[in-house]
XYZ file of N, CA and C in Angstrom:
429
model
N 29.009 -29.628 -55.774
C 29.929 -28.905 -56.567
C 30.434 -27.649 -55.809
N 29.524 -26.957 -55.110
C 29.834 -25.806 -54.308
C 28.878 -25.642 -53.204
N 29.386 -25.167 -52.057
C 28.511 -25.048 -50.922
C 28.824 -23.738 -50.185
N 27.830 -23.002 -49.737
C 27.999 -21.927 -48.787
C 27.091 -22.239 -47.580
N 26.965 -21.252 -46.659
C 26.156 -21.488 -45.470
C 24.736 -21.699 -45.791
N 24.230 -21.000 -46.873
C 22.817 -21.088 -47.166
C 22.442 -21.580 -48.534
N 23.471 -22.065 -49.378
C 23.203 -22.442 -50.643
C 24.059 -23.725 -51.020
N 23.526 -24.556 -51.955
C 24.291 -25.645 -52.377
C 24.076 -25.760 -53.884
N 25.171 -25.870 -54.631
C 25.130 -26.130 -56.079
C 25.545 -27.536 -56.321
N 24.590 -28.255 -56.982
C 24.857 -29.733 -57.175
C 24.434 -30.186 -58.577
N 24.941 -31.273 -58.902
C 24.551 -31.985 -60.150
C 23.815 -33.221 -59.731
N 22.717 -33.481 -60.428
C 21.989 -34.689 -60.035
C 21.526 -35.520 -61.222
N 21.224 -36.767 -60.990
C 20.670 -37.703 -61.912
C 19.369 -38.199 -61.358
N 18.355 -38.330 -62.227
C 17.107 -38.842 -61.720
C 16.336 -39.624 -62.779
N 15.541 -40.493 -62.402
C 14.654 -41.169 -63.415
C 13.351 -40.470 -63.425
N 13.099 -39.430 -62.558
C 11.898 -38.623 -62.549
C 11.926 -37.595 -63.650
N 11.215 -37.843 -64.647
C 11.234 -36.977 -65.833
C 10.065 -36.090 -66.012
N 9.319 -35.945 -64.913
C 8.083 -35.153 -64.897
C 8.308 -33.730 -65.425
N 9.393 -33.087 -64.890
C 9.707 -31.736 -65.338
C 9.914 -31.616 -66.782
N 10.703 -32.546 -67.320
C 11.028 -32.528 -68.761
C 9.804 -32.802 -69.609
N 8.940 -33.704 -69.135
C 7.735 -34.045 -69.836
C 6.822 -32.729 -69.783
N 6.767 -32.021 -68.726
C 6.030 -30.802 -68.590
C 6.532 -29.753 -69.598
N 7.910 -29.591 -69.635
C 8.512 -28.597 -70.530
C 8.143 -28.988 -71.984
N 8.319 -30.227 -72.308
C 7.997 -30.595 -73.692
C 6.633 -30.405 -74.088
N 5.642 -30.682 -73.224
C 4.209 -30.517 -73.542
C 3.803 -29.062 -73.451
N 4.495 -28.266 -72.659
C 3.989 -26.900 -72.426
C 4.304 -25.937 -73.568
N 5.322 -26.165 -74.323
C 5.521 -25.265 -75.440
C 6.466 -24.084 -75.172
N 6.653 -23.806 -73.891
C 7.618 -22.758 -73.519
C 8.402 -23.174 -72.277
N 9.750 -23.182 -72.446
C 10.637 -23.749 -71.380
C 10.667 -22.880 -70.170
N 11.013 -23.468 -69.002
C 11.292 -22.775 -67.833
C 12.546 -21.910 -67.937
N 12.556 -20.872 -67.194
C 13.805 -20.031 -67.196
C 14.612 -20.509 -65.966
N 15.941 -20.447 -66.252
C 16.874 -20.923 -65.202
C 17.243 -19.752 -64.285
N 17.553 -19.923 -63.044
C 17.672 -21.263 -62.398
C 16.396 -21.918 -62.042
N 16.379 -23.208 -61.961
C 15.267 -23.985 -61.508
C 15.588 -24.456 -60.044
N 14.754 -24.104 -59.135
C 15.043 -24.505 -57.726
C 14.158 -25.678 -57.421
N 14.749 -26.607 -56.761
C 14.058 -27.856 -56.266
C 14.100 -27.839 -54.758
N 12.877 -27.826 -54.198
C 12.772 -27.764 -52.696
C 11.581 -28.671 -52.295
N 11.911 -29.544 -51.350
C 10.895 -30.451 -50.823
C 10.028 -31.152 -51.887
N 10.715 -31.623 -52.881
C 10.047 -32.318 -54.009
C 9.319 -31.479 -55.016
N 9.447 -30.119 -54.887
C 8.728 -29.252 -55.847
C 9.815 -28.428 -56.658
N 9.475 -28.218 -57.937
C 10.295 -27.348 -58.777
C 9.736 -25.964 -58.687
N 10.646 -25.004 -58.689
C 10.248 -23.587 -58.703
C 11.014 -22.920 -59.824
N 10.284 -22.340 -60.713
C 10.968 -21.624 -61.847
C 9.973 -20.601 -62.440
N 10.620 -19.699 -63.339
C 9.823 -18.738 -64.003
C 9.581 -19.188 -65.428
N 8.401 -18.705 -65.981
C 8.113 -18.987 -67.392
C 7.530 -17.669 -67.949
N 7.743 -17.482 -69.167
C 7.196 -16.290 -69.805
C 6.347 -16.718 -70.986
N 5.147 -16.067 -71.100
C 4.284 -16.475 -72.235
C 3.111 -15.481 -72.315
N 2.333 -15.690 -73.304
C 1.095 -14.871 -73.452
C -0.001 -15.462 -72.527
N -1.057 -14.616 -72.417
C -2.209 -15.004 -71.635
C -2.756 -16.332 -72.143
N -2.840 -16.433 -73.445
C -3.441 -17.704 -74.099
C -2.513 -18.893 -73.695
N -1.181 -18.671 -73.829
C -0.350 -19.822 -73.496
C -0.490 -20.252 -72.038
N -0.662 -19.309 -71.145
C -0.823 -19.651 -69.777
C -2.143 -20.335 -69.497
N -3.189 -19.864 -70.234
C -4.474 -20.574 -70.066
C -4.419 -21.919 -70.596
N -3.686 -22.278 -71.715
C -3.539 -23.592 -72.174
C -2.690 -24.466 -71.172
N -1.699 -23.893 -70.637
C -0.833 -24.561 -69.618
C -1.726 -24.888 -68.392
N -2.471 -23.888 -67.819
C -3.330 -24.204 -66.699
C -4.310 -25.349 -67.047
N -4.949 -25.306 -68.157
C -5.836 -26.408 -68.533
C -5.193 -27.682 -68.587
N -3.989 -27.768 -69.215
C -3.236 -29.003 -69.369
C -2.889 -29.581 -67.978
N -2.435 -28.659 -67.070
C -2.023 -29.091 -65.682
C -3.249 -29.641 -64.963
N -4.311 -28.900 -65.026
C -5.530 -29.375 -64.331
C -6.105 -30.631 -64.852
N -6.103 -30.755 -66.170
C -6.688 -31.981 -66.726
C -5.779 -33.198 -66.457
N -4.501 -32.996 -66.259
C -3.546 -34.078 -65.961
C -3.569 -34.479 -64.559
N -4.147 -33.560 -63.646
C -4.079 -33.825 -62.242
C -2.783 -33.396 -61.593
N -1.886 -32.683 -62.323
C -0.605 -32.278 -61.812
C -0.781 -31.181 -60.763
N -0.154 -31.369 -59.583
C -0.291 -30.431 -58.618
C 0.674 -29.226 -58.868
N 0.141 -27.997 -58.779
C 0.981 -26.815 -59.052
C 0.451 -25.623 -58.230
N 1.319 -24.661 -58.058
C 0.881 -23.402 -57.322
C 1.506 -22.234 -58.118
N 0.622 -21.311 -58.519
C 1.109 -20.098 -59.115
C 1.561 -19.113 -57.982
N 2.844 -18.809 -57.935
C 3.403 -18.021 -56.923
C 3.252 -16.473 -57.164
N 3.361 -16.086 -58.475
C 3.200 -14.654 -58.795
C 2.955 -14.557 -60.294
N 2.372 -13.435 -60.657
C 2.098 -13.160 -62.091
C 2.434 -11.731 -62.375
N 3.191 -11.484 -63.400
C 3.467 -10.151 -63.865
C 2.814 -9.929 -65.192
N 1.980 -8.901 -65.225
C 1.249 -8.619 -66.453
C 1.829 -7.296 -66.999
N 2.430 -7.351 -68.207
C 3.084 -6.162 -68.712
C 2.584 -5.976 -70.132
N 2.061 -4.813 -70.346
C 1.676 -4.485 -71.686
C 2.872 -3.946 -72.500
N 2.909 -4.214 -73.745
C 3.988 -3.745 -74.616
C 4.126 -2.233 -74.573
N 3.003 -1.530 -74.393
C 3.122 -0.052 -74.346
C 3.696 0.484 -73.101
N 3.722 -0.350 -72.039
C 4.298 0.076 -70.782
C 5.755 -0.384 -70.700
N 6.554 0.048 -71.544
C 7.936 -0.362 -71.622
C 8.696 0.144 -70.336
N 9.403 -0.835 -69.759
C 10.236 -0.500 -68.602
C 11.497 0.234 -69.089
N 12.117 -0.231 -70.125
C 13.330 0.387 -70.623
C 13.122 0.984 -72.017
N 13.899 1.941 -72.238
C 13.817 2.526 -73.698
C 14.530 1.452 -74.702
N 14.253 1.597 -75.829
C 14.921 0.721 -76.828
C 16.466 0.806 -76.752
N 16.896 1.951 -76.516
C 18.406 2.235 -76.486
C 18.901 1.535 -75.288
N 18.235 1.690 -74.129
C 18.595 0.950 -72.897
C 18.669 -0.512 -73.029
N 17.640 -1.119 -73.711
C 17.582 -2.541 -73.980
C 18.800 -2.919 -74.916
N 19.084 -2.089 -75.926
C 20.175 -2.353 -76.828
C 21.516 -2.432 -76.059
N 21.683 -1.445 -75.210
C 23.051 -1.457 -74.395
C 23.069 -2.562 -73.518
N 22.047 -2.971 -72.750
C 22.064 -4.036 -71.743
C 22.209 -5.305 -72.566
N 21.538 -5.533 -73.671
C 21.710 -6.722 -74.458
C 23.169 -6.955 -74.936
N 23.709 -5.826 -75.451
C 25.097 -5.870 -75.955
C 26.028 -6.090 -74.795
N 25.726 -5.547 -73.597
C 26.566 -5.762 -72.425
C 26.554 -7.231 -71.965
N 25.340 -7.810 -72.026
C 25.217 -9.243 -71.639
C 25.960 -10.104 -72.620
N 25.763 -9.838 -73.925
C 26.386 -10.595 -75.007
C 27.964 -10.535 -74.932
N 28.424 -9.306 -74.676
C 29.912 -9.069 -74.773
C 30.523 -9.420 -73.376
N 29.831 -9.697 -72.363
C 30.406 -10.099 -71.035
C 30.681 -8.908 -70.072
N 30.072 -7.775 -70.404
C 30.217 -6.621 -69.548
C 29.761 -6.893 -68.057
N 28.733 -7.652 -67.894
C 28.161 -7.931 -66.624
C 28.736 -9.167 -65.869
N 29.722 -9.820 -66.538
C 30.330 -10.997 -65.967
C 31.247 -10.528 -64.797
N 31.656 -11.432 -63.924
C 32.620 -11.195 -62.852
C 33.704 -12.197 -63.037
N 34.882 -11.854 -63.358
C 35.242 -10.499 -63.806
C 34.770 -10.176 -65.181
N 34.751 -8.888 -65.493
C 34.249 -8.438 -66.752
C 35.078 -8.963 -67.853
N 34.352 -9.308 -68.939
C 35.001 -9.750 -70.131
C 35.164 -8.669 -71.278
N 34.500 -7.487 -70.930
C 34.732 -6.284 -71.784
C 34.528 -5.069 -70.938
N 35.230 -4.024 -71.278
C 35.200 -2.804 -70.540
C 33.972 -1.910 -71.009
N 33.771 -0.859 -70.301
C 32.698 0.074 -70.767
C 33.075 0.654 -72.075
N 34.405 0.997 -72.273
C 34.778 1.568 -73.568
C 34.584 0.504 -74.657
N 34.823 -0.779 -74.403
C 34.607 -1.814 -75.422
C 33.021 -1.848 -75.756
N 32.256 -1.790 -74.735
C 30.790 -1.825 -74.936
C 30.374 -0.667 -75.712
N 30.817 0.556 -75.430
C 30.510 1.762 -76.170
C 30.929 1.621 -77.643
N 32.029 0.999 -77.888
C 32.495 0.836 -79.327
C 31.534 -0.146 -80.042
N 31.101 -1.177 -79.318
C 30.202 -2.172 -79.947
C 28.883 -1.565 -80.459
N 28.333 -0.648 -79.612
C 27.025 -0.003 -80.003
C 27.245 1.331 -80.713
N 28.480 1.849 -80.773
C 28.729 3.082 -81.543
C 28.403 4.370 -80.838
N 28.658 4.443 -79.516
C 28.478 5.688 -78.774
C 29.780 5.932 -78.015
N 29.856 7.187 -77.401
C 31.029 7.362 -76.617
C 30.880 6.759 -75.220
N 31.979 6.633 -74.524
C 31.942 5.941 -73.277
C 31.040 6.556 -72.205
N 30.972 7.962 -72.177
C 30.149 8.632 -71.149
C 28.648 8.393 -71.446
N 28.353 8.363 -72.779
C 26.943 8.111 -73.140
C 26.539 6.671 -72.759
N 27.375 5.683 -73.030
C 27.117 4.346 -72.688
C 26.946 4.217 -71.215
N 27.844 4.836 -70.396
C 27.721 4.720 -68.921
C 26.384 5.302 -68.489
N 25.964 6.417 -68.935
C 24.723 6.995 -68.539
C 23.507 6.133 -68.941
N 23.510 5.546 -70.075
C 22.435 4.718 -70.532
C 22.376 3.435 -69.677
N 23.508 2.841 -69.439
C 23.561 1.574 -68.691
C 23.091 1.849 -67.191
N 23.579 2.909 -66.666
C 23.223 3.257 -65.253
C 21.761 3.580 -65.117
N 21.236 4.272 -66.017
C 19.693 4.537 -65.973
C 18.887 3.296 -66.098
N 19.313 2.414 -67.033
C 18.693 1.156 -67.209
C 18.769 0.262 -65.976
N 19.920 0.179 -65.386
C 20.094 -0.537 -64.146
C 19.215 -0.036 -63.020
N 19.161 1.302 -62.939
C 18.323 1.951 -61.886
C 16.870 1.591 -62.061
N 16.414 1.673 -63.270
C 15.029 1.328 -63.523
C 14.705 -0.127 -63.257
N 15.590 -1.018 -63.660
C 15.383 -2.502 -63.351
C 15.419 -2.782 -61.874
N 16.343 -2.142 -61.160
C 16.458 -2.428 -59.683
C 15.282 -1.867 -59.026
N 14.791 -0.669 -59.421
C 13.625 -0.049 -58.699
C 12.414 -0.865 -59.046
N 12.294 -1.334 -60.345
C 11.087 -2.193 -60.618
C 11.155 -3.536 -59.836
N 12.337 -4.130 -59.807
C 12.467 -5.439 -59.129
C 12.175 -5.277 -57.577
N 12.700 -4.229 -57.028
C 12.501 -4.068 -55.456
C 11.218 -3.457 -55.148
N 10.655 -2.617 -55.937
C 9.398 -1.935 -55.585
C 8.191 -2.230 -56.533
N 8.483 -2.831 -57.645
C 7.502 -3.099 -58.718
C 6.946 -1.738 -59.235
N 7.792 -0.698 -59.129
C 7.417 0.579 -59.716
C 8.620 1.098 -60.491
N 8.397 1.442 -61.742
C 9.549 1.921 -62.571
C 10.087 3.262 -62.066
N 11.379 3.284 -61.944
C 12.033 4.587 -61.508
C 11.923 5.678 -62.617
N 12.048 6.899 -62.183
C 12.075 7.941 -63.196
C 13.418 7.850 -63.913
N 13.383 8.372 -65.144
C 14.608 8.362 -66.020
C 15.725 9.041 -65.213
């Protein structure tokens, strides 16, 4: 469907339904995108410790080969974003603020959540800075 020097976007059909059986039995679906490389699926999943323990037990008892690439343990009390930042980012995602090209302006986003444009801008920028710092360094940035 689309190709660049280092990526390929394709549609595929297969009779191999292992991933779908895994998803159905696991109880929590993989997050997209799902990467397929050298016969292996790579994807993220989110769940509780108990859900991951059940998944590990199911995989091991079925003989399914898997590799845990990373684990992020986050306590609810260690919030990365404030509730207001989460609210603005969720509204921005829902309204298309982060699409390219944008489907709503900053002023539109501010109207949706009921704040002025400069307040919305500050909240979104601080939230983005925290997320980027966390992603790149695994350390939350200061407000």
